[in-house]
Amino acid sequence: DLPRPSLSAEPGTVVPLGSHVTFVCRGPVGVQTFRLERESRSTYNDTEDVSQPSPFESEARFRIDSVSEGNAGPYRCIYYKSPKWSDQSDYVELLVKGEDVTWAPPQSQLAPRACPQ
Protein backbone atom coordinates (compact mmCIF):
# COMPACT_ATOMS: atom_id res chain seq x y z
CA ASP A 1 0.00 0.00 0.00
CA LEU A 2 1.10 3.56 -0.61
CA PRO A 3 2.23 5.56 2.43
CA ARG A 4 0.10 8.58 3.32
CA PRO A 5 1.55 11.93 2.30
CA SER A 6 2.36 14.67 4.79
CA LEU A 7 1.37 18.31 4.39
CA SER A 8 2.90 21.38 6.00
CA ALA A 9 2.65 25.13 5.51
CA GLU A 10 5.56 27.58 5.28
CA PRO A 11 6.16 29.93 7.00
CA GLY A 12 3.23 28.64 9.11
CA THR A 13 -0.49 28.00 9.31
CA VAL A 14 -1.38 31.51 10.53
CA VAL A 15 -0.59 34.10 7.87
CA PRO A 16 -1.35 37.82 7.59
CA LEU A 17 -3.81 38.95 4.95
CA GLY A 18 -2.00 39.65 1.67
CA SER A 19 1.18 37.75 2.53
CA HIS A 20 2.23 34.47 0.96
CA VAL A 21 2.10 30.88 2.11
CA THR A 22 3.51 27.70 0.56
CA PHE A 23 1.95 24.30 1.15
CA VAL A 24 4.52 21.50 0.97
CA CYS A 25 3.22 18.01 0.26
CA ARG A 26 5.63 15.11 0.72
CA GLY A 27 5.39 11.52 -0.39
CA PRO A 28 7.62 8.62 -1.42
CA VAL A 29 10.01 8.64 -4.37
CA GLY A 30 8.38 8.12 -7.75
CA VAL A 31 5.29 10.30 -7.32
CA GLN A 32 4.00 11.58 -10.67
CA THR A 33 1.39 14.10 -9.49
CA PHE A 34 0.66 15.83 -6.20
CA ARG A 35 -2.79 17.28 -5.56
CA LEU A 36 -3.62 19.92 -2.97
CA GLU A 37 -7.30 19.76 -2.00
CA ARG A 38 -9.58 22.10 -0.14
CA GLU A 39 -12.11 20.68 2.30
CA SER A 40 -14.55 20.14 -0.54
CA ARG A 41 -12.82 17.84 -2.97
CA SER A 42 -14.16 19.86 -5.87
CA THR A 43 -11.47 22.52 -5.34
CA TYR A 44 -7.94 21.33 -5.95
CA ASN A 45 -4.60 22.05 -7.61
CA ASP A 46 -2.55 19.43 -9.42
CA THR A 47 1.15 19.71 -10.13
CA GLU A 48 3.64 17.49 -11.88
CA ASP A 49 6.45 19.78 -10.72
CA VAL A 50 7.80 17.20 -8.27
CA SER A 51 11.21 17.54 -6.66
CA GLN A 52 13.21 14.98 -4.71
CA PRO A 53 14.80 16.55 -1.61
CA SER A 54 16.18 13.19 -0.42
CA PRO A 55 16.70 9.68 -1.83
CA PHE A 56 13.58 8.50 0.00
CA GLU A 57 11.16 11.36 -0.50
CA SER A 58 9.55 13.52 -3.16
CA GLU A 59 7.67 16.76 -2.62
CA ALA A 60 5.68 19.45 -4.36
CA ARG A 61 5.20 23.07 -3.34
CA PHE A 62 1.94 24.97 -3.79
CA ARG A 63 2.41 28.71 -3.33
CA ILE A 64 -0.35 31.24 -2.70
CA ASP A 65 1.18 34.65 -3.45
CA SER A 66 -1.40 36.85 -1.76
CA VAL A 67 -3.57 35.21 0.85
CA SER A 68 -7.19 36.35 1.18
CA GLU A 69 -9.98 35.38 3.56
CA GLY A 70 -11.16 32.97 0.90
CA ASN A 71 -7.97 30.94 1.31
CA ALA A 72 -8.67 30.18 4.98
CA GLY A 73 -9.77 26.68 5.88
CA PRO A 74 -8.60 23.10 5.87
CA TYR A 75 -6.26 21.71 3.20
CA ARG A 76 -4.96 18.23 2.57
CA CYS A 77 -2.97 16.55 -0.16
CA ILE A 78 -2.86 13.29 -2.04
CA TYR A 79 -0.54 12.01 -4.74
CA TYR A 80 -0.66 9.77 -7.76
CA LYS A 81 1.88 7.02 -8.09
CA SER A 82 1.04 4.60 -10.86
CA PRO A 83 -1.35 2.87 -10.87
CA LYS A 84 -3.36 4.66 -8.15
CA TRP A 85 -3.95 7.63 -5.86
CA SER A 86 -2.75 7.60 -2.26
CA ASP A 87 -4.84 8.15 0.84
CA GLN A 88 -5.19 11.76 1.98
CA SER A 89 -2.81 13.48 4.33
CA ASP A 90 -4.03 14.90 7.62
CA TYR A 91 -5.74 18.27 7.33
CA VAL A 92 -3.75 21.47 7.77
CA GLU A 93 -5.94 24.39 8.85
CA LEU A 94 -4.93 27.73 7.33
CA LEU A 95 -5.86 30.81 9.35
CA VAL A 96 -5.69 34.25 7.76
CA LYS A 97 -5.10 37.21 10.05
CA GLY A 98 -6.54 40.54 8.98
CA GLU A 99 -6.58 43.80 10.88
CA ASP A 100 -6.93 42.46 14.43
CA VAL A 101 -9.17 39.70 13.11
CA THR A 102 -8.42 36.03 12.56
CA TRP A 103 -10.52 34.65 9.74
CA ALA A 104 -11.65 31.10 10.21
CA PRO A 105 -14.41 29.28 8.43
CA PRO A 106 -17.66 29.25 10.44
CA GLN A 107 -18.22 26.06 12.38
CA SER A 108 -21.88 25.96 11.39
CA GLN A 109 -23.62 27.34 8.36
CA LEU A 110 -25.83 30.04 9.85
CA ALA A 111 -28.53 31.63 7.74
CA PRO A 112 -27.59 35.18 6.74
CA ARG A 113 -29.39 37.86 8.75
CA ALA A 114 -29.97 41.48 7.84
CA CYS A 115 -28.00 43.92 9.95
CA PRO A 116 -30.08 46.63 11.63
CA GLN A 117 -29.45 50.04 10.09
CSV table of N, CA, C and O in Angstrom, one decimal:
chain,number,residue,atom,x,y,z
A,1,ASP,N,0.8,-1.2,0.0
A,1,ASP,CA,0.0,0.0,0.0
A,1,ASP,C,0.9,1.2,0.0
A,1,ASP,O,2.0,1.2,0.5
A,2,LEU,N,0.3,2.3,-0.5
A,2,LEU,CA,1.1,3.6,-0.6
A,2,LEU,C,1.1,4.3,0.8
A,2,LEU,O,0.1,4.3,1.4
A,3,PRO,N,2.2,4.8,1.2
A,3,PRO,CA,2.2,5.6,2.4
A,3,PRO,C,1.4,6.9,2.3
A,3,PRO,O,1.3,7.4,1.2
A,4,ARG,N,0.9,7.3,3.4
A,4,ARG,CA,0.1,8.6,3.3
A,4,ARG,C,1.1,9.7,3.2
A,4,ARG,O,2.2,9.7,3.8
A,5,PRO,N,0.7,10.8,2.4
A,5,PRO,CA,1.6,11.9,2.3
A,5,PRO,C,1.5,12.8,3.6
A,5,PRO,O,0.6,12.6,4.4
A,6,SER,N,2.4,13.7,3.7
A,6,SER,CA,2.4,14.7,4.8
A,6,SER,C,2.2,16.1,4.2
A,6,SER,O,2.7,16.3,3.1
A,7,LEU,N,1.6,16.9,4.9
A,7,LEU,CA,1.4,18.3,4.4
A,7,LEU,C,1.8,19.3,5.5
A,7,LEU,O,1.4,19.1,6.6
A,8,SER,N,2.5,20.3,5.1
A,8,SER,CA,2.9,21.4,6.0
A,8,SER,C,2.8,22.7,5.3
A,8,SER,O,2.6,22.8,4.1
A,9,ALA,N,2.8,23.8,6.1
A,9,ALA,CA,2.7,25.1,5.5
A,9,ALA,C,3.9,26.0,5.9
A,9,ALA,O,4.3,25.9,7.1
A,10,GLU,N,4.4,26.7,5.0
A,10,GLU,CA,5.6,27.6,5.3
A,10,GLU,C,5.2,29.0,4.9
A,10,GLU,O,4.6,29.2,3.9
A,11,PRO,N,5.4,30.0,5.7
A,11,PRO,CA,6.2,29.9,7.0
A,11,PRO,C,5.3,29.4,8.2
A,11,PRO,O,5.9,29.1,9.2
A,12,GLY,N,4.0,29.2,8.0
A,12,GLY,CA,3.2,28.6,9.1
A,12,GLY,C,1.8,28.6,8.7
A,12,GLY,O,1.4,29.0,7.6
A,13,THR,N,0.9,28.2,9.6
A,13,THR,CA,-0.5,28.0,9.3
A,13,THR,C,-1.3,29.2,9.6
A,13,THR,O,-2.5,29.3,9.3
A,14,VAL,N,-0.7,30.2,10.3
A,14,VAL,CA,-1.4,31.5,10.5
A,14,VAL,C,-0.6,32.6,9.8
A,14,VAL,O,0.5,32.8,10.0
A,15,VAL,N,-1.3,33.2,8.7
A,15,VAL,CA,-0.6,34.1,7.9
A,15,VAL,C,-1.4,35.4,7.8
A,15,VAL,O,-2.6,35.4,7.8
A,16,PRO,N,-0.7,36.5,7.7
A,16,PRO,CA,-1.4,37.8,7.6
A,16,PRO,C,-2.0,38.0,6.2
A,16,PRO,O,-1.5,37.4,5.2
A,17,LEU,N,-3.1,38.6,6.2
A,17,LEU,CA,-3.8,39.0,5.0
A,17,LEU,C,-2.8,39.6,4.0
A,17,LEU,O,-2.1,40.5,4.3
A,18,GLY,N,-2.8,39.1,2.7
A,18,GLY,CA,-2.0,39.7,1.7
A,18,GLY,C,-0.6,39.1,1.6
A,18,GLY,O,0.1,39.4,0.7
A,19,SER,N,-0.2,38.3,2.6
A,19,SER,CA,1.2,37.8,2.5
A,19,SER,C,1.1,36.4,1.8
A,19,SER,O,0.1,36.0,1.3
A,20,HIS,N,2.2,35.7,1.7
A,20,HIS,CA,2.2,34.5,1.0
A,20,HIS,C,2.4,33.3,1.9
A,20,HIS,O,2.9,33.4,3.0
A,21,VAL,N,1.9,32.1,1.4
A,21,VAL,CA,2.1,30.9,2.1
A,21,VAL,C,2.4,29.8,1.1
A,21,VAL,O,1.9,29.9,-0.1
A,22,THR,N,3.2,28.8,1.4
A,22,THR,CA,3.5,27.7,0.6
A,22,THR,C,3.1,26.4,1.3
A,22,THR,O,3.6,26.1,2.4
A,23,PHE,N,2.3,25.6,0.6
A,23,PHE,CA,2.0,24.3,1.1
A,23,PHE,C,3.0,23.3,0.6
A,23,PHE,O,3.2,23.3,-0.6
A,24,VAL,N,3.6,22.5,1.4
A,24,VAL,CA,4.5,21.5,1.0
A,24,VAL,C,3.9,20.1,1.2
A,24,VAL,O,3.7,19.8,2.4
A,25,CYS,N,3.7,19.4,0.2
A,25,CYS,CA,3.2,18.0,0.3
A,25,CYS,C,4.4,17.0,0.0
A,25,CYS,O,5.1,17.2,-1.0
A,26,ARG,N,4.5,16.1,0.9
A,26,ARG,CA,5.6,15.1,0.7
A,26,ARG,C,5.1,13.7,0.6
A,26,ARG,O,4.1,13.3,1.3
A,27,GLY,N,5.8,12.9,-0.2
A,27,GLY,CA,5.4,11.5,-0.4
A,27,GLY,C,6.6,10.7,-0.7
A,27,GLY,O,7.8,11.2,-0.7
A,28,PRO,N,6.5,9.5,-1.1
A,28,PRO,CA,7.6,8.6,-1.4
A,28,PRO,C,8.2,9.0,-2.8
A,28,PRO,O,7.7,9.8,-3.5
A,29,VAL,N,9.4,8.4,-3.1
A,29,VAL,CA,10.0,8.6,-4.4
A,29,VAL,C,9.1,8.0,-5.5
A,29,VAL,O,8.5,7.0,-5.2
A,30,GLY,N,9.1,8.7,-6.6
A,30,GLY,CA,8.4,8.1,-7.7
A,30,GLY,C,7.0,8.7,-7.9
A,30,GLY,O,6.2,8.2,-8.8
A,31,VAL,N,6.6,9.7,-7.2
A,31,VAL,CA,5.3,10.3,-7.3
A,31,VAL,C,5.2,11.0,-8.6
A,31,VAL,O,6.2,11.8,-9.0
A,32,GLN,N,4.2,10.9,-9.4
A,32,GLN,CA,4.0,11.6,-10.7
A,32,GLN,C,3.3,12.9,-10.5
A,32,GLN,O,3.6,13.9,-11.1
A,33,THR,N,2.2,12.9,-9.7
A,33,THR,CA,1.4,14.1,-9.5
A,33,THR,C,1.0,14.3,-8.0
A,33,THR,O,0.7,13.3,-7.4
A,34,PHE,N,1.2,15.5,-7.5
A,34,PHE,CA,0.7,15.8,-6.2
A,34,PHE,C,-0.6,16.7,-6.4
A,34,PHE,O,-0.7,17.5,-7.3
A,35,ARG,N,-1.5,16.5,-5.5
A,35,ARG,CA,-2.8,17.3,-5.6
A,35,ARG,C,-3.1,17.9,-4.2
A,35,ARG,O,-3.1,17.2,-3.2
A,36,LEU,N,-3.2,19.2,-4.2
A,36,LEU,CA,-3.6,19.9,-3.0
A,36,LEU,C,-5.1,20.1,-3.0
A,36,LEU,O,-5.6,20.7,-4.0
A,37,GLU,N,-5.8,19.7,-2.0
A,37,GLU,CA,-7.3,19.8,-2.0
A,37,GLU,C,-7.8,20.7,-0.9
A,37,GLU,O,-7.2,20.7,0.2
A,38,ARG,N,-8.9,21.4,-1.2
A,38,ARG,CA,-9.6,22.1,-0.1
A,38,ARG,C,-10.5,21.1,0.5
A,38,ARG,O,-10.6,20.0,0.1
A,39,GLU,N,-11.2,21.6,1.6
A,39,GLU,CA,-12.1,20.7,2.3
A,39,GLU,C,-13.1,20.0,1.4
A,39,GLU,O,-13.4,18.8,1.5
A,40,SER,N,-13.7,20.8,0.5
A,40,SER,CA,-14.5,20.1,-0.5
A,40,SER,C,-13.6,19.7,-1.7
A,40,SER,O,-12.8,20.4,-2.2
A,41,ARG,N,-13.8,18.4,-2.0
A,41,ARG,CA,-12.8,17.8,-3.0
A,41,ARG,C,-12.9,18.4,-4.4
A,41,ARG,O,-12.2,18.1,-5.2
A,42,SER,N,-14.0,19.3,-4.5
A,42,SER,CA,-14.2,19.9,-5.9
A,42,SER,C,-13.1,21.0,-6.2
A,42,SER,O,-13.0,21.4,-7.3
A,43,THR,N,-12.5,21.5,-5.1
A,43,THR,CA,-11.5,22.5,-5.3
A,43,THR,C,-10.1,21.9,-5.1
A,43,THR,O,-9.8,21.5,-4.0
A,44,TYR,N,-9.3,21.9,-6.1
A,44,TYR,CA,-7.9,21.3,-6.0
A,44,TYR,C,-7.0,21.9,-7.0
A,44,TYR,O,-7.4,22.5,-8.0
A,45,ASN,N,-5.7,21.7,-6.7
A,45,ASN,CA,-4.6,22.0,-7.6
A,45,ASN,C,-3.8,20.8,-7.9
A,45,ASN,O,-3.4,20.1,-6.9
A,46,ASP,N,-3.5,20.5,-9.1
A,46,ASP,CA,-2.6,19.4,-9.4
A,46,ASP,C,-1.2,20.0,-9.9
A,46,ASP,O,-1.2,21.1,-10.5
A,47,THR,N,-0.1,19.3,-9.6
A,47,THR,CA,1.1,19.7,-10.1
A,47,THR,C,2.0,18.5,-10.4
A,47,THR,O,1.9,17.5,-9.7
A,48,GLU,N,2.7,18.5,-11.5
A,48,GLU,CA,3.6,17.5,-11.9
A,48,GLU,C,5.1,18.0,-11.7
A,48,GLU,O,6.0,17.4,-12.0
A,49,ASP,N,5.2,19.2,-11.0
A,49,ASP,CA,6.4,19.8,-10.7
A,49,ASP,C,6.9,19.2,-9.4
A,49,ASP,O,6.8,19.8,-8.3
A,50,VAL,N,7.4,18.0,-9.5
A,50,VAL,CA,7.8,17.2,-8.3
A,50,VAL,C,9.3,17.2,-8.1
A,50,VAL,O,10.0,17.0,-9.1
A,51,SER,N,9.8,17.6,-6.9
A,51,SER,CA,11.2,17.5,-6.7
A,51,SER,C,11.5,16.4,-5.7
A,51,SER,O,10.6,15.8,-5.1
A,52,GLN,N,12.8,16.1,-5.6
A,52,GLN,CA,13.2,15.0,-4.7
A,52,GLN,C,14.3,15.5,-3.7
A,52,GLN,O,15.5,15.5,-4.0
A,53,PRO,N,13.8,16.0,-2.6
A,53,PRO,CA,14.8,16.6,-1.6
A,53,PRO,C,15.7,15.5,-1.0
A,53,PRO,O,16.8,15.9,-0.4
A,54,SER,N,15.3,14.2,-1.0
A,54,SER,CA,16.2,13.2,-0.4
A,54,SER,C,16.0,11.9,-1.2
A,54,SER,O,15.0,11.8,-2.0
A,55,PRO,N,16.8,10.9,-1.0
A,55,PRO,CA,16.7,9.7,-1.8
A,55,PRO,C,15.4,8.9,-1.5
A,55,PRO,O,15.1,8.0,-2.3
A,56,PHE,N,14.7,9.3,-0.4
A,56,PHE,CA,13.6,8.5,0.0
A,56,PHE,C,12.3,9.3,-0.1
A,56,PHE,O,11.2,8.7,0.3
A,57,GLU,N,12.3,10.5,-0.6
A,57,GLU,CA,11.2,11.4,-0.5
A,57,GLU,C,11.0,12.2,-1.7
A,57,GLU,O,12.0,12.7,-2.3
A,58,SER,N,9.8,12.5,-2.1
A,58,SER,CA,9.5,13.5,-3.2
A,58,SER,C,8.6,14.5,-2.6
A,58,SER,O,7.9,14.2,-1.6
A,59,GLU,N,8.6,15.7,-3.1
A,59,GLU,CA,7.7,16.8,-2.6
A,59,GLU,C,7.2,17.7,-3.7
A,59,GLU,O,7.9,17.8,-4.8
A,60,ALA,N,6.1,18.4,-3.5
A,60,ALA,CA,5.7,19.4,-4.4
A,60,ALA,C,5.3,20.6,-3.5
A,60,ALA,O,4.9,20.5,-2.4
A,61,ARG,N,5.5,21.8,-4.1
A,61,ARG,CA,5.2,23.1,-3.3
A,61,ARG,C,4.1,23.8,-4.0
A,61,ARG,O,4.1,24.0,-5.3
A,62,PHE,N,3.1,24.2,-3.3
A,62,PHE,CA,1.9,25.0,-3.8
A,62,PHE,C,2.0,26.3,-3.1
A,62,PHE,O,1.7,26.4,-1.9
A,63,ARG,N,2.3,27.4,-3.9
A,63,ARG,CA,2.4,28.7,-3.3
A,63,ARG,C,1.2,29.5,-3.6
A,63,ARG,O,0.6,29.6,-4.7
A,64,ILE,N,0.7,30.2,-2.6
A,64,ILE,CA,-0.3,31.2,-2.7
A,64,ILE,C,0.3,32.6,-2.5
A,64,ILE,O,0.9,32.8,-1.4
A,65,ASP,N,0.4,33.4,-3.5
A,65,ASP,CA,1.2,34.6,-3.5
A,65,ASP,C,0.6,35.7,-2.5
A,65,ASP,O,1.3,36.4,-1.8
A,66,SER,N,-0.7,35.8,-2.6
A,66,SER,CA,-1.4,36.9,-1.8
A,66,SER,C,-2.6,36.2,-1.1
A,66,SER,O,-3.6,36.0,-1.8
A,67,VAL,N,-2.5,35.9,0.2
A,67,VAL,CA,-3.6,35.2,0.9
A,67,VAL,C,-4.8,36.1,1.1
A,67,VAL,O,-4.6,37.3,1.5
A,68,SER,N,-6.0,35.6,0.9
A,68,SER,CA,-7.2,36.3,1.2
A,68,SER,C,-8.0,35.5,2.1
A,68,SER,O,-7.7,34.4,2.4
A,69,GLU,N,-9.1,36.1,2.6
A,69,GLU,CA,-10.0,35.4,3.6
A,69,GLU,C,-10.5,34.1,2.9
A,69,GLU,O,-10.7,33.1,3.6
A,70,GLY,N,-10.6,34.1,1.6
A,70,GLY,CA,-11.2,33.0,0.9
A,70,GLY,C,-10.2,31.8,0.9
A,70,GLY,O,-10.6,30.7,0.6
A,71,ASN,N,-8.9,32.0,1.2
A,71,ASN,CA,-8.0,30.9,1.3
A,71,ASN,C,-8.0,30.2,2.7
A,71,ASN,O,-7.4,29.2,2.8
A,72,ALA,N,-8.7,30.8,3.7
A,72,ALA,CA,-8.7,30.2,5.0
A,72,ALA,C,-9.4,28.9,4.9
A,72,ALA,O,-10.4,28.7,4.1
A,73,GLY,N,-9.1,27.9,5.8
A,73,GLY,CA,-9.8,26.7,5.9
A,73,GLY,C,-8.8,25.5,5.8
A,73,GLY,O,-7.6,25.7,5.8
A,74,PRO,N,-9.4,24.3,5.8
A,74,PRO,CA,-8.6,23.1,5.9
A,74,PRO,C,-8.1,22.7,4.5
A,74,PRO,O,-8.9,22.8,3.5
A,75,TYR,N,-6.9,22.2,4.4
A,75,TYR,CA,-6.3,21.7,3.2
A,75,TYR,C,-5.7,20.3,3.5
A,75,TYR,O,-5.4,20.0,4.6
A,76,ARG,N,-5.7,19.5,2.5
A,76,ARG,CA,-5.0,18.2,2.6
A,76,ARG,C,-4.4,17.9,1.2
A,76,ARG,O,-4.7,18.5,0.2
A,77,CYS,N,-3.5,16.9,1.1
A,77,CYS,CA,-3.0,16.5,-0.2
A,77,CYS,C,-3.0,15.0,-0.4
A,77,CYS,O,-3.1,14.3,0.6
A,78,ILE,N,-3.0,14.7,-1.6
A,78,ILE,CA,-2.9,13.3,-2.0
A,78,ILE,C,-1.9,13.3,-3.2
A,78,ILE,O,-1.5,14.3,-3.7
A,79,TYR,N,-1.4,12.1,-3.6
A,79,TYR,CA,-0.5,12.0,-4.7
A,79,TYR,C,-0.9,10.8,-5.6
A,79,TYR,O,-1.6,9.9,-5.1
A,80,TYR,N,-0.5,10.9,-6.8
A,80,TYR,CA,-0.7,9.8,-7.8
A,80,TYR,C,0.7,9.1,-8.0
A,80,TYR,O,1.6,9.8,-8.4
A,81,LYS,N,0.7,7.8,-7.7
A,81,LYS,CA,1.9,7.0,-8.1
A,81,LYS,C,1.3,5.8,-8.8
A,81,LYS,O,0.6,5.0,-8.2
A,82,SER,N,1.6,5.6,-10.0
A,82,SER,CA,1.0,4.6,-10.9
A,82,SER,C,1.0,3.3,-10.1
A,82,SER,O,2.0,2.9,-9.5
A,83,PRO,N,-0.1,2.6,-10.1
A,83,PRO,CA,-1.4,2.9,-10.9
A,83,PRO,C,-2.5,3.5,-10.1
A,83,PRO,O,-3.6,3.4,-10.5
A,84,LYS,N,-2.2,4.2,-8.9
A,84,LYS,CA,-3.4,4.7,-8.2
A,84,LYS,C,-3.0,5.9,-7.3
A,84,LYS,O,-1.9,6.3,-7.2
A,85,TRP,N,-4.1,6.5,-6.8
A,85,TRP,CA,-3.9,7.6,-5.9
A,85,TRP,C,-3.7,7.1,-4.4
A,85,TRP,O,-4.2,6.1,-4.0
A,86,SER,N,-3.0,7.9,-3.7
A,86,SER,CA,-2.7,7.6,-2.3
A,86,SER,C,-4.0,8.0,-1.4
A,86,SER,O,-4.9,8.6,-1.9
A,87,ASP,N,-3.9,7.6,-0.1
A,87,ASP,CA,-4.8,8.1,0.8
A,87,ASP,C,-4.5,9.6,1.1
A,87,ASP,O,-3.4,10.1,0.7
A,88,GLN,N,-5.4,10.3,1.7
A,88,GLN,CA,-5.2,11.8,2.0
A,88,GLN,C,-4.3,12.0,3.2
A,88,GLN,O,-4.3,11.1,4.1
A,89,SER,N,-3.6,13.1,3.2
A,89,SER,CA,-2.8,13.5,4.3
A,89,SER,C,-3.8,14.0,5.4
A,89,SER,O,-5.0,14.1,5.2
A,90,ASP,N,-3.2,14.2,6.6
A,90,ASP,CA,-4.0,14.9,7.6
A,90,ASP,C,-4.3,16.3,7.1
A,90,ASP,O,-3.6,16.9,6.3
A,91,TYR,N,-5.4,16.9,7.7
A,91,TYR,CA,-5.7,18.3,7.3
A,91,TYR,C,-4.7,19.2,8.0
A,91,TYR,O,-4.3,19.0,9.1
A,92,VAL,N,-4.5,20.3,7.2
A,92,VAL,CA,-3.7,21.5,7.8
A,92,VAL,C,-4.7,22.6,7.7
A,92,VAL,O,-5.2,22.9,6.6
A,93,GLU,N,-5.0,23.3,8.8
A,93,GLU,CA,-5.9,24.4,8.8
A,93,GLU,C,-5.2,25.7,8.7
A,93,GLU,O,-4.3,26.1,9.5
A,94,LEU,N,-5.5,26.4,7.6
A,94,LEU,CA,-4.9,27.7,7.3
A,94,LEU,C,-5.8,28.8,7.9
A,94,LEU,O,-7.0,28.9,7.6
A,95,LEU,N,-5.2,29.7,8.8
A,95,LEU,CA,-5.9,30.8,9.4
A,95,LEU,C,-5.3,32.1,8.8
A,95,LEU,O,-4.0,32.2,8.6
A,96,VAL,N,-6.1,33.0,8.4
A,96,VAL,CA,-5.7,34.2,7.8
A,96,VAL,C,-6.0,35.4,8.7
A,96,VAL,O,-7.1,35.6,9.1
A,97,LYS,N,-4.9,36.1,9.1
A,97,LYS,CA,-5.1,37.2,10.0
A,97,LYS,C,-5.2,38.5,9.3
A,97,LYS,O,-4.4,38.9,8.5
A,98,GLY,N,-6.4,39.2,9.5
A,98,GLY,CA,-6.5,40.5,9.0
A,98,GLY,C,-6.2,41.6,10.0
A,98,GLY,O,-5.4,41.3,10.9
A,99,GLU,N,-6.8,42.8,9.9
A,99,GLU,CA,-6.6,43.8,10.9
A,99,GLU,C,-7.2,43.4,12.2
A,99,GLU,O,-8.4,43.5,12.3
A,100,ASP,N,-6.4,42.9,13.1
A,100,ASP,CA,-6.9,42.5,14.4
A,100,ASP,C,-8.0,41.4,14.4
A,100,ASP,O,-8.8,41.2,15.3
A,101,VAL,N,-8.1,40.7,13.2
A,101,VAL,CA,-9.2,39.7,13.1
A,101,VAL,C,-8.5,38.4,12.6
A,101,VAL,O,-7.7,38.5,11.7
A,102,THR,N,-8.8,37.3,13.1
A,102,THR,CA,-8.4,36.0,12.6
A,102,THR,C,-9.6,35.4,11.8
A,102,THR,O,-10.6,35.2,12.4
A,103,TRP,N,-9.4,35.2,10.5
A,103,TRP,CA,-10.5,34.6,9.7
A,103,TRP,C,-10.5,33.1,9.8
A,103,TRP,O,-9.4,32.6,9.6
A,104,ALA,N,-11.6,32.6,10.2
A,104,ALA,CA,-11.6,31.1,10.2
A,104,ALA,C,-13.0,30.7,9.7
A,104,ALA,O,-14.0,31.5,9.8
A,105,PRO,N,-13.1,29.6,9.0
A,105,PRO,CA,-14.4,29.3,8.4
A,105,PRO,C,-15.4,29.1,9.6
A,105,PRO,O,-15.0,28.6,10.6
A,106,PRO,N,-16.7,29.5,9.4
A,106,PRO,CA,-17.7,29.3,10.4
A,106,PRO,C,-17.8,27.8,10.7
A,106,PRO,O,-17.8,26.9,9.8
A,107,GLN,N,-18.0,27.5,12.0
A,107,GLN,CA,-18.2,26.1,12.4
A,107,GLN,C,-19.6,25.5,11.9
A,107,GLN,O,-19.7,24.4,11.6
A,108,SER,N,-20.6,26.4,11.9
A,108,SER,CA,-21.9,26.0,11.4
A,108,SER,C,-22.3,27.0,10.3
A,108,SER,O,-22.0,28.1,10.4
A,109,GLN,N,-23.1,26.5,9.4
A,109,GLN,CA,-23.6,27.3,8.4
A,109,GLN,C,-24.9,28.1,8.9
A,109,GLN,O,-26.0,27.5,8.8
A,110,LEU,N,-24.7,29.3,9.4
A,110,LEU,CA,-25.8,30.0,9.9
A,110,LEU,C,-26.5,30.8,8.7
A,110,LEU,O,-25.8,31.2,7.8
A,111,ALA,N,-27.8,30.9,8.8
A,111,ALA,CA,-28.5,31.6,7.7
A,111,ALA,C,-28.1,33.1,7.8
A,111,ALA,O,-28.0,33.6,8.9
A,112,PRO,N,-28.0,33.8,6.7
A,112,PRO,CA,-27.6,35.2,6.7
A,112,PRO,C,-28.7,36.0,7.3
A,112,PRO,O,-29.9,35.7,7.1
A,113,ARG,N,-28.4,37.0,8.1
A,113,ARG,CA,-29.4,37.9,8.7
A,113,ARG,C,-29.1,39.3,8.3
A,113,ARG,O,-27.9,39.7,8.2
A,114,ALA,N,-30.2,40.1,8.2
A,114,ALA,CA,-30.0,41.5,7.8
A,114,ALA,C,-29.5,42.2,9.1
A,114,ALA,O,-29.9,41.9,10.2
A,115,CYS,N,-28.5,43.1,8.9
A,115,CYS,CA,-28.0,43.9,9.9
A,115,CYS,C,-28.9,45.1,10.1
A,115,CYS,O,-29.3,45.7,9.2
A,116,PRO,N,-29.2,45.4,11.4
A,116,PRO,CA,-30.1,46.6,11.6
A,116,PRO,C,-29.4,47.9,11.2
A,116,PRO,O,-28.1,48.0,11.3
A,117,GLN,N,-30.1,48.8,10.6
A,117,GLN,CA,-29.5,50.0,10.1
A,117,GLN,C,-29.0,50.9,11.2
A,117,GLN,O,-29.7,51.0,12.2
